[in-house]
XYZ file of C-alpha atoms in Angstrom:
419
model
C -5.935 -16.834 -30.392
C -6.883 -14.514 -33.281
C -6.375 -10.756 -33.087
C -9.556 -9.204 -34.486
C -10.296 -5.651 -35.518
C -13.214 -4.014 -33.757
C -15.497 -2.973 -36.683
C -16.009 0.733 -37.327
C -19.474 2.222 -37.807
C -20.726 1.986 -41.414
C -17.714 -0.052 -42.528
C -18.384 -2.348 -45.505
C -17.969 -6.024 -44.770
C -15.640 -8.165 -46.867
C -14.315 -5.301 -48.908
C -10.571 -4.622 -49.007
C -8.116 -5.597 -46.332
C -8.325 -4.926 -42.585
C -6.272 -1.857 -41.777
C -4.180 -1.193 -38.708
C -3.449 1.989 -36.783
C -0.544 2.841 -39.089
C -2.803 2.638 -42.161
C -5.448 4.757 -40.418
C -2.901 7.448 -39.538
C -1.462 7.486 -43.073
C -4.931 7.755 -44.653
C -5.739 10.783 -42.508
C -2.343 12.364 -43.168
C -2.703 12.028 -46.928
C -6.146 13.576 -46.759
C -5.454 16.374 -44.252
C -1.867 17.288 -45.112
C -1.573 16.335 -48.779
C -5.140 17.111 -49.794
C -5.577 13.742 -51.551
C -9.040 12.411 -52.233
C -10.486 8.997 -51.474
C -9.689 7.548 -54.908
C -6.071 8.728 -54.851
C -5.510 7.360 -51.375
C -7.110 4.060 -52.332
C -4.804 3.694 -55.367
C -1.645 4.648 -53.438
C -2.229 2.379 -50.423
C -4.133 -0.399 -52.096
C -7.058 -0.055 -49.718
C -10.727 -0.204 -50.680
C -12.446 3.136 -51.082
C -15.147 2.364 -48.491
C -12.422 1.474 -45.973
C -10.706 4.805 -46.715
C -14.000 6.648 -46.246
C -14.583 4.843 -42.919
C -11.087 5.782 -41.747
C -11.674 9.442 -42.611
C -15.011 9.509 -40.789
C -13.600 7.983 -37.602
C -11.915 10.264 -35.056
C -10.638 7.242 -33.107
C -7.954 4.779 -34.260
C -8.962 1.144 -34.731
C -8.761 -0.847 -31.509
C -7.693 -4.416 -31.261
C -9.101 -6.655 -28.583
C -7.964 -10.131 -27.758
C -10.843 -12.474 -27.239
C -10.818 -13.730 -23.659
C -10.717 -17.446 -22.859
C -13.673 -17.200 -20.471
C -13.740 -17.958 -16.757
C -14.860 -20.803 -14.543
C -17.179 -18.284 -12.860
C -19.153 -17.574 -16.052
C -21.402 -20.579 -15.527
C -22.506 -19.471 -12.056
C -22.684 -15.716 -12.718
C -26.499 -15.728 -13.168
C -26.865 -17.293 -9.697
C -24.439 -14.748 -8.217
C -26.411 -11.907 -9.771
C -29.674 -13.229 -8.308
C -28.173 -13.353 -4.801
C -26.677 -9.864 -5.129
C -29.970 -8.513 -6.429
C -31.742 -9.663 -3.273
C -28.852 -9.199 -0.793
C -26.388 -6.571 -2.129
C -24.084 -6.810 0.917
C -23.929 -10.607 1.095
C -20.325 -11.799 1.744
C -18.541 -13.784 -0.952
C -18.097 -16.755 1.390
C -21.859 -16.965 1.850
C -22.397 -16.723 -1.919
C -19.988 -19.635 -2.387
C -21.974 -21.674 0.119
C -25.325 -20.842 -1.484
C -24.270 -21.764 -5.027
C -22.234 -24.794 -3.984
C -18.917 -23.291 -5.176
C -16.007 -25.705 -4.684
C -13.366 -24.041 -6.836
C -10.955 -21.211 -5.991
C -12.557 -18.586 -3.739
C -10.224 -15.933 -5.189
C -11.714 -15.961 -8.700
C -15.223 -15.926 -7.257
C -14.333 -13.010 -4.983
C -12.947 -11.049 -7.956
C -16.142 -11.593 -9.955
C -18.348 -10.618 -6.993
C -16.289 -7.440 -6.594
C -17.021 -6.584 -10.249
C -20.739 -7.301 -9.948
C -21.540 -5.880 -6.510
C -21.441 -2.176 -7.581
C -24.319 -2.945 -9.976
C -26.580 -3.745 -7.024
C -25.230 -1.574 -4.174
C -26.519 2.019 -4.026
C -23.880 4.580 -4.994
C -21.689 6.041 -2.252
C -23.311 9.318 -1.135
C -19.879 10.751 -0.211
C -18.619 13.522 -2.420
C -15.761 15.952 -2.497
C -16.155 18.561 0.185
C -15.338 22.224 -0.178
C -14.407 24.242 2.889
C -14.968 27.896 3.636
C -12.060 29.788 5.186
C -11.753 29.250 8.920
C -14.685 26.864 9.008
C -13.017 23.637 10.049
C -9.772 21.846 10.915
C -9.222 18.109 11.213
C -7.110 16.600 14.010
C -5.661 13.183 14.690
C -3.045 11.334 16.734
C -0.192 9.955 14.630
C 2.397 7.514 15.999
C 5.641 7.794 14.003
C 7.143 4.381 13.361
C 10.485 5.273 14.916
C 12.060 4.569 18.304
C 12.941 7.898 19.922
C 15.599 8.067 22.691
C 13.933 9.173 25.931
C 16.969 9.020 28.239
C 18.593 6.478 30.560
C 19.248 4.159 27.603
C 15.531 3.789 26.873
C 13.651 4.261 23.590
C 9.934 4.696 23.000
C 7.385 5.320 20.239
C 5.607 8.543 21.072
C 2.520 10.254 19.623
C 2.126 13.432 17.612
C -0.953 15.665 17.472
C -1.567 16.498 13.789
C -3.939 19.154 12.452
C -4.906 20.352 8.940
C -7.077 23.366 8.121
C -9.828 22.656 5.605
C -9.485 25.676 3.344
C -5.733 26.373 3.195
C -4.662 22.757 3.846
C -2.147 24.207 6.319
C -0.432 21.370 8.195
C 0.656 21.524 11.840
C 2.028 18.851 14.182
C 3.701 18.461 17.570
C 5.101 15.386 19.340
C 3.723 14.745 22.848
C 4.840 12.331 25.595
C 1.582 10.374 25.918
C -2.082 10.057 24.975
C -3.211 11.418 28.339
C -5.635 14.311 28.156
C -3.243 16.994 29.424
C -0.561 15.976 26.883
C -2.973 15.671 23.940
C -4.603 19.032 24.695
C -1.191 20.673 25.131
C -0.210 19.356 21.698
C -3.595 20.503 20.352
C -2.902 24.041 21.565
C 0.613 23.958 20.058
C -0.849 23.070 16.637
C -3.466 25.824 16.874
C -0.636 28.256 17.623
C 1.012 27.055 14.400
C -2.216 27.907 12.551
C -2.036 31.419 13.967
C -5.730 31.539 14.937
C -8.498 29.298 16.307
C -10.591 27.190 13.862
C -14.325 27.604 14.297
C -14.762 23.835 14.528
C -12.436 20.854 14.900
C -13.021 17.228 13.925
C -11.528 14.393 15.974
C -11.677 10.619 16.176
C -13.166 9.071 19.292
C -10.045 9.466 21.432
C -10.089 8.826 25.165
C -8.713 12.317 25.789
C -11.359 13.967 23.574
C -14.647 12.090 23.862
C -16.820 9.173 22.765
C -20.142 8.507 21.078
C -22.616 6.929 23.484
C -26.107 5.948 22.469
C -25.930 8.139 19.374
C -24.779 11.139 21.427
C -21.413 12.876 21.315
C -19.977 13.018 24.845
C -16.799 15.067 25.266
C -14.458 14.701 28.231
C -14.552 17.377 30.911
C -10.971 18.409 30.057
C -11.784 18.876 26.372
C -15.000 20.737 27.163
C -13.027 23.237 29.241
C -10.381 23.480 26.506
C -12.754 24.187 23.627
C -14.966 26.395 25.784
C -12.046 28.669 26.639
C -11.125 28.947 22.958
C -14.778 29.307 21.904
C -14.576 26.668 19.158
C -16.991 23.909 18.163
C -16.096 20.227 17.836
C -17.308 17.024 16.221
C -16.448 13.338 16.670
C -16.281 10.942 13.726
C -18.100 7.651 13.605
C -15.860 4.631 14.047
C -14.408 3.157 10.837
C -15.235 6.337 8.924
C -11.858 7.667 7.703
C -13.482 9.721 4.922
C -14.810 12.175 7.496
C -11.261 13.344 8.202
C -9.491 12.382 5.026
C -7.382 15.561 5.032
C -5.508 14.701 8.207
C -5.313 10.992 7.319
C -3.507 11.908 4.098
C -1.284 14.288 6.071
C -0.241 11.401 8.319
C 0.732 9.376 5.267
C 2.579 12.361 3.814
C 4.714 12.677 6.939
C 5.358 8.925 6.956
C 6.800 9.035 3.444
C 8.317 12.525 3.261
C 9.450 13.454 6.773
C 10.547 10.259 8.537
C 12.762 8.445 5.978
C 16.483 8.890 6.559
C 16.175 10.902 9.784
C 17.732 10.264 13.205
C 16.531 11.882 16.418
C 18.442 12.605 19.629
C 15.310 12.958 21.753
C 11.715 14.185 21.614
C 12.812 17.833 21.559
C 15.059 17.143 18.561
C 12.144 15.372 16.837
C 9.984 18.489 17.257
C 12.777 20.789 16.046
C 13.192 18.767 12.867
C 9.430 18.355 12.416
C 8.704 22.083 12.737
C 11.475 22.913 10.251
C 10.100 20.383 7.769
C 6.546 21.734 8.226
C 7.684 25.210 7.189
C 8.991 23.783 3.907
C 5.966 21.501 3.396
C 3.517 24.377 3.829
C 5.419 26.402 1.228
C 4.965 23.763 -1.473
C 2.083 23.991 -3.942
C -0.695 21.726 -2.680
C -1.701 19.034 -5.175
C -5.445 19.650 -4.708
C -5.797 23.388 -4.157
C -2.879 24.335 -6.459
C -1.835 27.070 -4.015
C 0.738 27.217 -1.235
C -0.814 26.567 2.207
C 1.595 29.115 3.723
C -0.034 31.774 1.514
C -3.639 30.560 1.723
C -3.519 30.504 5.531
C -3.553 34.330 5.599
C -7.034 34.359 4.090
C -8.145 31.576 6.407
C -6.865 33.309 9.549
C -9.059 36.277 8.740
C -12.132 34.053 9.112
C -10.894 32.144 12.171
C -11.493 33.049 15.798
C -8.924 35.195 17.626
C -7.070 33.775 20.601
C -8.764 34.622 23.912
C -7.058 36.924 26.411
C -6.469 33.930 28.699
C -5.463 30.672 27.026
C -6.714 27.326 28.361
C -4.520 25.733 31.015
C -3.634 22.362 29.503
C -1.156 21.281 32.198
C -1.879 18.500 34.655
C -2.340 19.739 38.226
C -2.717 17.926 41.544
C -2.107 18.606 45.239
C -0.595 16.290 47.876
C 1.049 16.491 51.285
C 4.788 15.970 50.836
C 5.744 12.673 52.517
C 8.871 12.025 54.616
C 10.477 10.696 51.436
C 10.513 14.098 49.635
C 9.527 12.985 46.119
C 6.415 13.362 43.957
C 5.442 10.754 41.372
C 4.442 11.755 37.837
C 3.604 8.848 35.542
C 6.203 6.263 36.615
C 8.972 8.686 37.652
C 9.797 10.240 41.042
C 10.923 13.891 41.196
C 12.680 15.341 44.242
C 11.232 18.254 46.253
C 12.924 20.577 48.728
C 13.031 18.321 51.829
C 12.480 21.268 54.193
C 8.823 21.229 53.083
C 8.123 17.674 54.256
C 4.669 17.426 55.785
C 3.321 20.516 54.042
C 0.765 20.573 51.215
C 2.294 21.150 47.798
C 0.870 21.877 44.322
C 2.248 19.946 41.309
C 1.974 21.212 37.712
C 2.990 18.968 34.795
C 3.469 20.479 31.313
C 4.947 19.024 28.137
C 8.462 20.076 29.173
C 8.509 20.545 32.960
C 7.361 19.353 36.372
C 6.995 22.338 38.740
C 6.138 22.063 42.449
C 5.048 24.985 44.644
C 4.040 25.417 48.272
C 1.821 28.400 49.061
C 3.200 30.247 46.057
C 6.853 29.359 46.734
C 8.583 27.219 44.125
C 10.093 24.163 45.829
C 11.038 22.070 42.768
C 11.446 22.438 39.011
C 12.492 19.498 36.824
C 12.719 18.871 33.130
C 10.069 16.265 32.413
C 11.540 12.791 31.988
C 10.053 10.579 29.261
C 11.892 7.447 30.394
C 10.206 5.077 32.832
C 10.782 4.178 36.508
C 13.469 6.770 37.287
C 14.255 8.734 40.480
C 15.365 12.277 39.694
C 17.217 14.156 42.444
C 17.951 17.835 41.811
C 21.486 18.963 42.906
C 20.124 21.685 45.216
C 17.863 19.168 46.926
C 20.809 16.830 47.418
C 22.762 19.710 49.019
C 19.850 20.550 51.325
C 19.618 16.895 52.386
C 23.346 16.916 53.270
C 22.902 20.126 55.267
C 19.945 18.657 57.132
C 21.946 15.544 58.014
C 24.768 17.713 59.378
C 22.243 19.730 61.394
C 20.681 16.553 62.748
C 24.073 15.171 63.865
C 24.964 18.486 65.527
C 21.661 18.462 67.415
C 22.379 14.938 68.637
C 25.846 15.909 69.897
C 24.443 18.976 71.662
C 21.761 16.938 73.387
C 24.328 14.417 74.590
C 26.526 17.199 76.043
C 23.762 18.738 78.225
C 24.369 17.948 81.982
C 21.758 15.770 83.583
C 21.009 16.991 87.196
C 19.255 15.158 89.971
C 15.750 16.608 90.320
C 16.168 16.754 94.118
C 18.526 19.698 93.620
C 15.628 21.768 92.265
C 13.512 20.644 95.222
C 16.058 21.920 97.731
C 16.392 25.210 95.904
C 12.671 25.672 96.033
C 12.508 24.776 99.757
C 10.498 21.676 99.097
C 10.974 19.025 101.781
């Protein structure tokens, strides 16, 4: 294969030798630095005067291109173009069938990928600019790490991740599940990290947030109450449309590559401690796009956000039951003990990210740290002591009943003068 020089504009053909980049640079140096004219340069380097003049007129060095050997697809390219002209989105496999292609599908697919942009309308998406406080993007991210959850068990949990549009301030918090009360609790934690309430949030179609049905956005009742209390707007992305929330998608990737590697976690609480410490450092780095530190830009953004309401939304899970003879309440797959003296009475259960609290008519009858393991029975020490006391009381009552004298009822009849 011959290496050919791409001809320069106005270059004379057949005159002198073909020069390379080194010759071109030397010609320009002699002219610019030494002040030599065309004739002098021609004599010194042995290059034709017209070639010297062409080199001096060109601001770009000569380029060398290797002539390609051609491709087996060249012969069928006109047919491919005709199909793409009529059907821009036609799959490559269908093109192969239409043109009778029996060779490698890979080379045909590569050529179709080169040609398709000529016939498909340009992507209307463009870079978006955000006004301060206008919008924040949210997502659920599942770290690819097994986190100890107790009782010898490990699990992959979910984190609620949020990024503000203007400052690019990043917040995140690990939650036990994708249930609505956990996701919204994590959502509120991230908003607290922002320091104010975004005017609008963008989410995927998550079961805890809402879905698109018949072209309409339908939010869950829990999320409607959550956003209504905060006074913020919301929007759901179309499926398979990652560009709508590209900020938070990139944040997920950033945490995958910059936070997770090389770390070990004792439990979910330790994960959040390490994550929050890393977020403080990450938000103090200069952002690659905005060229400012998110930790500094967030002050301007907070000024345009909504203030927190006087009463924050209650994101805990709540339910009421009558305490059965077996004094336990079930949350997820775990059973939590309750003061057994309240058996048969109606109790209120509140489940937060960290605790399970049970009350009866305003009196607290149980408080447990929430267990993230599965299928466990959790007995509080004070409840175990109460059960022992109740057993002792029950045995004493049995002994007392056995010691009571049993009299013949006729004695009472005689006393009362009954014949």
